[in-house]
Each structure stands twice: as C-alpha cells, then as structure tokens.
Short mmCIF file of C-alpha atoms and ligand atoms in Angstrom, two decimals:
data_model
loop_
_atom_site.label_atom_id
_atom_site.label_comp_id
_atom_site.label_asym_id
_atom_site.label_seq_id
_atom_site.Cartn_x
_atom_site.Cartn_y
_atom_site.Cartn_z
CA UNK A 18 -0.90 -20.47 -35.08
CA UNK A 19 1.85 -19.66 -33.13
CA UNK A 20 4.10 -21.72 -30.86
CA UNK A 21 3.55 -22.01 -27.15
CA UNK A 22 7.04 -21.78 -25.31
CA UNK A 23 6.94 -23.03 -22.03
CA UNK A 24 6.59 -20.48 -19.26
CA UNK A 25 9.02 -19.47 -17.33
CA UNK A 26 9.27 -21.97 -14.19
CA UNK A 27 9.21 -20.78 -10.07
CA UNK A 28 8.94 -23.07 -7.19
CA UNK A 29 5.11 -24.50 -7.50
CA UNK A 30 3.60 -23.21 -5.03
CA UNK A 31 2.44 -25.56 -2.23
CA UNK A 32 0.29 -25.58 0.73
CA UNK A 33 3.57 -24.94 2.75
CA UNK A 34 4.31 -22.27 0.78
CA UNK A 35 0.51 -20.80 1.84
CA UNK A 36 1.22 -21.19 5.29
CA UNK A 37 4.80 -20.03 5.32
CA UNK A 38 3.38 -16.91 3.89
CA UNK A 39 1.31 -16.74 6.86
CA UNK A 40 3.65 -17.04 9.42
CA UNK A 41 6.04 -14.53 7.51
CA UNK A 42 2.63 -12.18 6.79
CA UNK A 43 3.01 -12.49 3.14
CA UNK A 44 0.18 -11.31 1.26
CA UNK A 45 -0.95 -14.48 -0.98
CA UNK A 46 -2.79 -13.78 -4.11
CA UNK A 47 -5.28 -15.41 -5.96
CA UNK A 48 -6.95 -14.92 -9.75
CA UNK A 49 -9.82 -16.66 -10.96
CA UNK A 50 -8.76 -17.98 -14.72
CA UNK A 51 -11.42 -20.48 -17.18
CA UNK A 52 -9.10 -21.69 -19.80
CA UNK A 53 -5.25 -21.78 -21.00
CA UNK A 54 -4.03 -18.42 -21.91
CA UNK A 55 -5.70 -16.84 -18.88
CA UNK A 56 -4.15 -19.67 -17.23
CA UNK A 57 -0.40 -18.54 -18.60
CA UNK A 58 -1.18 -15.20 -17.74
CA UNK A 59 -1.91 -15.43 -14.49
CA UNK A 60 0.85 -17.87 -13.88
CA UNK A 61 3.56 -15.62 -15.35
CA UNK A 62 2.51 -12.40 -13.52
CA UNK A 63 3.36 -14.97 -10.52
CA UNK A 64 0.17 -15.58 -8.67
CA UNK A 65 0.28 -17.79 -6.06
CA UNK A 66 -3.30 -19.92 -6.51
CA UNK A 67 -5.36 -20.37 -9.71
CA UNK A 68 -9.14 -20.24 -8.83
CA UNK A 69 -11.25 -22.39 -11.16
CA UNK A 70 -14.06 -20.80 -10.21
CA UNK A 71 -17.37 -21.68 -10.97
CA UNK A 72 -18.00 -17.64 -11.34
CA UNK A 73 -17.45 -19.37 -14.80
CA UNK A 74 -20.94 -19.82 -15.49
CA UNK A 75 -21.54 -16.25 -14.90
CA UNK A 76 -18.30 -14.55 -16.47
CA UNK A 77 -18.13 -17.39 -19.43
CA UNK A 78 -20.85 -19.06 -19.70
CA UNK A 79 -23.61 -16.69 -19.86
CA UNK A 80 -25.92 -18.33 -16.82
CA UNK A 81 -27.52 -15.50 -14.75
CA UNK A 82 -26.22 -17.21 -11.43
CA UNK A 83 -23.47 -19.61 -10.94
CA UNK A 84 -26.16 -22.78 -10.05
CA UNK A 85 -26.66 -24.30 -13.35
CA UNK A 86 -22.54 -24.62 -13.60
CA UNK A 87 -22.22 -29.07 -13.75
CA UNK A 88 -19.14 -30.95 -12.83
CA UNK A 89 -18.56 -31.65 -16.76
CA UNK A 90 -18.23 -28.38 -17.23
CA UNK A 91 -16.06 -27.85 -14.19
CA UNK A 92 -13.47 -29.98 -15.31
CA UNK A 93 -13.33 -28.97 -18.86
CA UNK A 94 -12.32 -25.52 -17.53
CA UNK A 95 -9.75 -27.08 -14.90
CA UNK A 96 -7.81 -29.42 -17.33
CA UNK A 97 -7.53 -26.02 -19.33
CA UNK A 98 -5.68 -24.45 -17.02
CA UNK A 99 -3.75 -27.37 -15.94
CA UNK A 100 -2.51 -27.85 -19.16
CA UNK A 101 -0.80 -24.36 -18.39
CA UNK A 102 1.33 -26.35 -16.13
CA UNK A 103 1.35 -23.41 -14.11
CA UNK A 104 3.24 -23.24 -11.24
CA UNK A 105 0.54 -21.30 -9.14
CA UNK A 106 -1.34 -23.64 -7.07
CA UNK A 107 -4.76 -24.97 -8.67
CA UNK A 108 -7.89 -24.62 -6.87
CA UNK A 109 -11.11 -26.31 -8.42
CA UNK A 110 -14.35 -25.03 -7.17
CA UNK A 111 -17.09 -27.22 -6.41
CA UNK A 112 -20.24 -26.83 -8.22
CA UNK A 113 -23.72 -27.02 -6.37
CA UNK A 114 -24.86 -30.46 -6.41
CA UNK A 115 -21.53 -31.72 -6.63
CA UNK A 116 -20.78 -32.46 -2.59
CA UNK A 117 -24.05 -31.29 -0.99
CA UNK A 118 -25.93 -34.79 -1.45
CA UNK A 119 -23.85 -37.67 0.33
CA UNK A 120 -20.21 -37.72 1.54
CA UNK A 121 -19.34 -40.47 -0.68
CA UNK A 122 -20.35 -38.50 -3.86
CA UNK A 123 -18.62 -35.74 -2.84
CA UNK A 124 -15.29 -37.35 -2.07
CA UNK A 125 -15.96 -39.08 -5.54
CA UNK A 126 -16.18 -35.87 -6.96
CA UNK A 127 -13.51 -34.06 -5.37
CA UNK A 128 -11.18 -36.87 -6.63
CA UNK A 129 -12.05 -36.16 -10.24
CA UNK A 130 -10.93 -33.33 -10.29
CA UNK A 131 -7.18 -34.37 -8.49
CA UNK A 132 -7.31 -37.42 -10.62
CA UNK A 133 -8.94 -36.42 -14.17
CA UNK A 134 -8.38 -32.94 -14.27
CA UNK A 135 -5.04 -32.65 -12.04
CA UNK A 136 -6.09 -29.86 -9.78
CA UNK A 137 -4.04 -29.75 -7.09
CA UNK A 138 -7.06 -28.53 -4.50
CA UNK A 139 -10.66 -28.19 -4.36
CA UNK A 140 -13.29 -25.34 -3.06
CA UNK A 141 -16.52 -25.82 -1.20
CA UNK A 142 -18.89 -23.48 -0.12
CA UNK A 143 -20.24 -23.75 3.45
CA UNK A 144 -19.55 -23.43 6.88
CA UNK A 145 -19.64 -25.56 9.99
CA UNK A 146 -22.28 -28.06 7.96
CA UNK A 147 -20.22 -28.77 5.34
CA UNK A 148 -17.68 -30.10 8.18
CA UNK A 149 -17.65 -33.63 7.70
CA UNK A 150 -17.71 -33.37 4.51
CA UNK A 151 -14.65 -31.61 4.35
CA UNK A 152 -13.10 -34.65 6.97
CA UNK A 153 -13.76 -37.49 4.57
CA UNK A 154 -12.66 -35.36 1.66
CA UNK A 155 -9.01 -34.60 3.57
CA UNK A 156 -8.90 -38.23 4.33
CA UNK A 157 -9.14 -38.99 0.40
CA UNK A 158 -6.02 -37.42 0.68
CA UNK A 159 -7.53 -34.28 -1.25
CA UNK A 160 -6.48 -30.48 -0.03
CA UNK A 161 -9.92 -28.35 0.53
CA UNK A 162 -10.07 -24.71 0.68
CA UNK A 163 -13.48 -23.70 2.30
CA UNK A 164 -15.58 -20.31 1.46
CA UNK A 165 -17.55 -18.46 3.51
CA UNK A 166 -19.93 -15.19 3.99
CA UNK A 167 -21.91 -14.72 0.62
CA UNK A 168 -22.12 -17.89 -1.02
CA UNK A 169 -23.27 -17.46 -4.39
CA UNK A 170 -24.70 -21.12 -4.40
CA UNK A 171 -26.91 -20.14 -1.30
CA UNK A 172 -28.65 -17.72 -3.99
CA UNK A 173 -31.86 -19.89 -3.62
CA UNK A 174 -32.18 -20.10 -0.10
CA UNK A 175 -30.98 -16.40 1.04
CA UNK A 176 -32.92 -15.10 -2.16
CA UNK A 177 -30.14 -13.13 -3.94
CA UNK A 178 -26.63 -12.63 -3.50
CA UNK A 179 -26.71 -11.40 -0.16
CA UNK A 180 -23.89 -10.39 2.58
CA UNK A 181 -23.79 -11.57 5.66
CA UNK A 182 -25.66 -9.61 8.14
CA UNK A 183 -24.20 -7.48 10.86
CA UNK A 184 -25.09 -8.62 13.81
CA UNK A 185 -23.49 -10.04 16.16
CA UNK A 186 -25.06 -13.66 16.23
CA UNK A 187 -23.96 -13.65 11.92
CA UNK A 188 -20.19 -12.47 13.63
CA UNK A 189 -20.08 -15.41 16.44
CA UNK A 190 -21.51 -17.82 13.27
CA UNK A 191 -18.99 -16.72 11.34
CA UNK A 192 -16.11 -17.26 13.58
CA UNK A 193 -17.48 -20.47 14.25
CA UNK A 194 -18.13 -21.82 10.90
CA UNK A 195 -14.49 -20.74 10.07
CA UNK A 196 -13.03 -22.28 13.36
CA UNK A 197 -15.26 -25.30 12.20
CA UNK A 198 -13.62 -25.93 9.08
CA UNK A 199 -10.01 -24.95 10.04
CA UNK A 200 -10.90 -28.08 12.52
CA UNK A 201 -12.12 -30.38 9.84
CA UNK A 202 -8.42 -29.82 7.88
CA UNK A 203 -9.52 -27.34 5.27
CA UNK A 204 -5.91 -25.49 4.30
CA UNK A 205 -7.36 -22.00 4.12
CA UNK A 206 -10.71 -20.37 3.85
CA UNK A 207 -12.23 -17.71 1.24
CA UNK A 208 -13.89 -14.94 3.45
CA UNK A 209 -16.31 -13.32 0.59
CA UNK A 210 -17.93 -10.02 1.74
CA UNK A 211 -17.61 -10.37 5.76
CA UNK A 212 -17.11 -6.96 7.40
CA UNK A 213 -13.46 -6.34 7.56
CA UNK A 214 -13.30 -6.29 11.91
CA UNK A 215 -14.95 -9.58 11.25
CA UNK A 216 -12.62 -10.63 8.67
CA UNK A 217 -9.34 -9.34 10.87
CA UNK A 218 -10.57 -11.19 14.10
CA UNK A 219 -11.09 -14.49 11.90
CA UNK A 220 -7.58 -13.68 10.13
CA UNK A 221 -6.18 -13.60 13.74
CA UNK A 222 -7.36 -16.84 15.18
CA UNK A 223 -7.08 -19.24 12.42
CA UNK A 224 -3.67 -20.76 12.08
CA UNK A 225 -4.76 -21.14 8.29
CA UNK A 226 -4.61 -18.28 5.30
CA UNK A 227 -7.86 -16.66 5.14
CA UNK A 228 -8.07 -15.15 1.45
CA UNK A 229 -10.76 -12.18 1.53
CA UNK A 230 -12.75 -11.09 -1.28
CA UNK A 231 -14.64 -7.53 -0.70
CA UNK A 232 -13.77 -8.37 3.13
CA UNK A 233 -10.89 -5.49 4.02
CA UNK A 234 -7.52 -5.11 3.77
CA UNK A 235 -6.40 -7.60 6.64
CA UNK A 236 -6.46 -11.08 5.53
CA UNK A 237 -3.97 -13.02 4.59
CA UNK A 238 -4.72 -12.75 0.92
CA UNK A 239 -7.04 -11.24 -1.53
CA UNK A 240 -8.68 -12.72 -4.18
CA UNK A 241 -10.77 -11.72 -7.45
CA UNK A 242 -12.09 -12.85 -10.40
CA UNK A 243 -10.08 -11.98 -13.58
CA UNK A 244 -12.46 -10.89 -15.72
CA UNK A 245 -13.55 -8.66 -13.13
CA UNK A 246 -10.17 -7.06 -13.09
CA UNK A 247 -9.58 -6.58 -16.26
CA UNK A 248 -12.92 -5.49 -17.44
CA UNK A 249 -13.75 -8.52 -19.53
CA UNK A 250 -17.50 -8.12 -18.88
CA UNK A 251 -20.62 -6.38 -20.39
CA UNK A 252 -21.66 -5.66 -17.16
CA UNK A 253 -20.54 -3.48 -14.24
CA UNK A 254 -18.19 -5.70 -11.80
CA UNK A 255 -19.87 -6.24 -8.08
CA UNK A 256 -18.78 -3.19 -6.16
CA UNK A 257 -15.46 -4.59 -4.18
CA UNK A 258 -14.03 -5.40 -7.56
CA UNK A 259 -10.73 -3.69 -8.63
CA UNK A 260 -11.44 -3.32 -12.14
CA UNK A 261 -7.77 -2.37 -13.29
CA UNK A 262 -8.18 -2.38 -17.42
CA UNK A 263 -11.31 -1.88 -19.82
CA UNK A 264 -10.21 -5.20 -21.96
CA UNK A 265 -14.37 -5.29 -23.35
CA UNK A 266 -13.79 -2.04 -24.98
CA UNK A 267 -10.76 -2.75 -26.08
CA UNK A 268 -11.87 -5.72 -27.38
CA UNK A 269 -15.19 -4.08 -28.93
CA UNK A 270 -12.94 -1.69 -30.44
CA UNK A 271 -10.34 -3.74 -31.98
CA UNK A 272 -12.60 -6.02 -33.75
CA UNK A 273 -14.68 -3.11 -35.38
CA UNK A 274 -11.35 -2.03 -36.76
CA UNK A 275 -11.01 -5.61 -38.64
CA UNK A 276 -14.60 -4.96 -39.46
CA UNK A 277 -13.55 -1.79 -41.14
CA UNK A 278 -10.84 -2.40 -42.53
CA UNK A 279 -11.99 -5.47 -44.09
CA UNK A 280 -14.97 -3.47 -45.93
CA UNK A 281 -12.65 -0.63 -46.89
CA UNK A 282 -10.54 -3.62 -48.83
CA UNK A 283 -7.75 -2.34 -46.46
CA UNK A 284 -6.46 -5.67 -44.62
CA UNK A 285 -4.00 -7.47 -46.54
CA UNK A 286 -2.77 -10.84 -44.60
CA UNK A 287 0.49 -12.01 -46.04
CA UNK A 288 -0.53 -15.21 -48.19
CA UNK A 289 0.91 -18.60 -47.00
CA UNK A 290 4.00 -19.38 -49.73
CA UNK A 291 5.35 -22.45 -50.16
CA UNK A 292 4.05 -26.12 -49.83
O1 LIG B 29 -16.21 -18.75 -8.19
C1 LIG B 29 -15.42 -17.86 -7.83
O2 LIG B 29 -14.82 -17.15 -8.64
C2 LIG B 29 -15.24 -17.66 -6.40
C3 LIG B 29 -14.45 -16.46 -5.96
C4 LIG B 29 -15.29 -15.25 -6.07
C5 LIG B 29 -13.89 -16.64 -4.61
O3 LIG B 29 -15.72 -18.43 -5.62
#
C-alpha cells in the first residue's frame, strides 16, 4: 500500500467564504464524492463544497432510486470523506426518513452527522414545509443547505423523477419555497432542474448562494455528481450532466488487460524481499 501524504492545505472554506463569493459573483463549485480518494480528489482540484450525497445509493450502492439510502449508511460515506480532511466545505445530505417525521428527530439527526461524522453542513430536501424544520435545526447550531425543484426523494409522491412544471403557479411556488427557506436560516439552496429564468430571478432575490444543477448558467454555483462527470457509471448520466471523462471504460478496459496478461503468464509483480 502506499503512503497517504497530506494534501496540500487552502483556507477551508466557510460559509463566509460562500457568501463572499456571492457578493464578489464568484462562481462556487460543488462535487458530489462517497468515500476518501474521491474525497482527496475533489479537494485538491480545489472545490469549494463536498456533497455527500445520498445520489450514493444510486451511483454506489446499486438501489434503483435514492429512498432506500439509511442514515447508517449516510454517515459511513461522510466520515470517509472527512477523513480527507479536506479543506472544501462538507455537506451531508439527508436521507428520506431522516428529518421528515418530527423536528426533534431531525435535529437529532442532523447533529450526528456534525458530531459523529464531522460534516461541517447538512442537506434537506423541501421547500417552504420543511421550514421549521430547518429553524430548529439552525438553532442546534447546525448550517443547512436546502434543495429544491426535482427532489429525488419526492419520487413516490410525484411518481418519477420529475421537473418542476412550467407554469406559472410552480414559478411563484418556487420563489416562495426558496424565499421560505432563505427565511428559516438555510445558508444556500440547491436549485435542481428549475428553468433557468426561474433559476436567475431566484439567484437575484436571495441574499444566499443558490447552487443550480441542470438549472442554467446563472446561479451562483453549479453542482454535479462525480461519477456523473467522470463517467463512472454503466448507465447514461441524466441529460444536464457534463460527463467530462469515460473512467467505466477505462476502467473495463484496464482490468481486462490484468485479465490478459495474467492468463498469457505475462504479469510479473516484483516479489516482496526482505523480512
Ligand atoms: O444527492 C445528490 O447528489 C444531490 C445533488 C444532485 C444535488 O442531491
């Protein structure tokens, strides 16, 4: 095995740092990384926020949606990446069940993963009805990031992985649910497939970073997930995806070559000497 120097070290990056890039219209970037050396990677190519995102279940863990995704497994995959100590800011998503049944639970929960896991934020999904929640969770003294247009954990309930309509009642909801939780002290909002005017006007009148995913070129930040991006999936990414390297075929292709060369007798490791 080889060593692990440490990384090289920047200023972490804070939530003043988030909203100084606002002000200064800074783009702020965001990756989604699972474990440790996606976790160094992302950190050295100097991203600003780590998403732990619980697109883990789907990119990782094989589930077909990202419901079944627990809170055990949620902070196996955040202390991974903490242990990174990356300077990027970590953000630990939510998973369903985790803060939809009672405030309590969910500040309990949300404090598990500042406390046991050492994220340094959370995610939620939701708009203006997750609200309180995010009040009691800001009182616990924990930073929230909210997320809204599709919500992958509405999949149930909207029947699919579906983007927000375009009418102009779903634009005046949107606004509101993002005003709602701007209110409620969440420091900056995901905006996931909203129509880019939509996603420019909210960028506008929130003092807080929106970070768009599939939602135009005008918010304050863009975020995806990094398997996505690199091509680290069997399947074809959603649409808005950058996919920027085919790593699965490179992969694929790399480990048939062990495969060959390892039937043609034609891989030689150097034995261990000594001891
Ligand atoms: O889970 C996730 O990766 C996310 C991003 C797509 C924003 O929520």
């Amino acid at each position: 095995m080889s060593s692990h120097p440490p990384a090289p070290r920047r200023p972490k990056v804070t939530l003043r740092t988030l909203q100084r890039k606002k002000a200064q219209g800074e783009p702020i970037t965001m990756l989604t990384a699972y474990d440790y050396p996606t976790a160094r990677i992302v950190d050295e190519a100097g991203i600003d926020i780590i998403l732990v995102g619980d697109s883990v279940g789907m990119v990782v863990l094989g589930y077909e949606t990202t419901l079944p995704v627990t809170m055990e497994e949620m902070l196996h995959h955040t202390k991974a990446v903490v242990r990174a100590r990356p300077s990027a800011m970590v953000v630990a998503d939510m998973p369903l069940g985790s803060f939809q049944v009672d405030d309590a639970e969910a500040v309990r929960n949300a404090l598990r993963f500042i406390k046991e896991a050492g994220a340094d934020a959370v995610k939620i999904e939701g708009g203006r009805e997750r609200a309180a929640t995010v009040r009691r969770m800001v009182r616990a003294q924990v930073p929230v990031m909210g997320h809204i247009g599709l919500t992958p954990q509405s999949y149930l309930l909207i029947g699919g992985f579906v983007r927000p309509g375009k009418s102009e009642d779903e634009r005046e909801r949107l606004l509101e649910d993002a005003l709602a939780l701007e209110a409620a002290g969440c420091f900056s909002i995901v905006l996931e497939c909203v129509p880019a005017e939509w996603a420019r006007e909210i960028t506008r009148r929130l003092r807080i970073p929106t970070i768009g995913i599939g939602s135009g070129p005008d918010c304050d930040g863009q975020v995806l997930v990094f398997h996505d991006l690199v091509g680290l999936t069997p399947f074809p990414p959603p649409s808005f995806a950058v996919r920027l390297l085919n790593a699965y075929e490179l992969f694929r292709q790399t480990v048939e070559e062990f495969r060959v060369r390892v039937e043609q007798r034609s891989l030689f490791p150097t034995p261990m000497t000594g001891g």
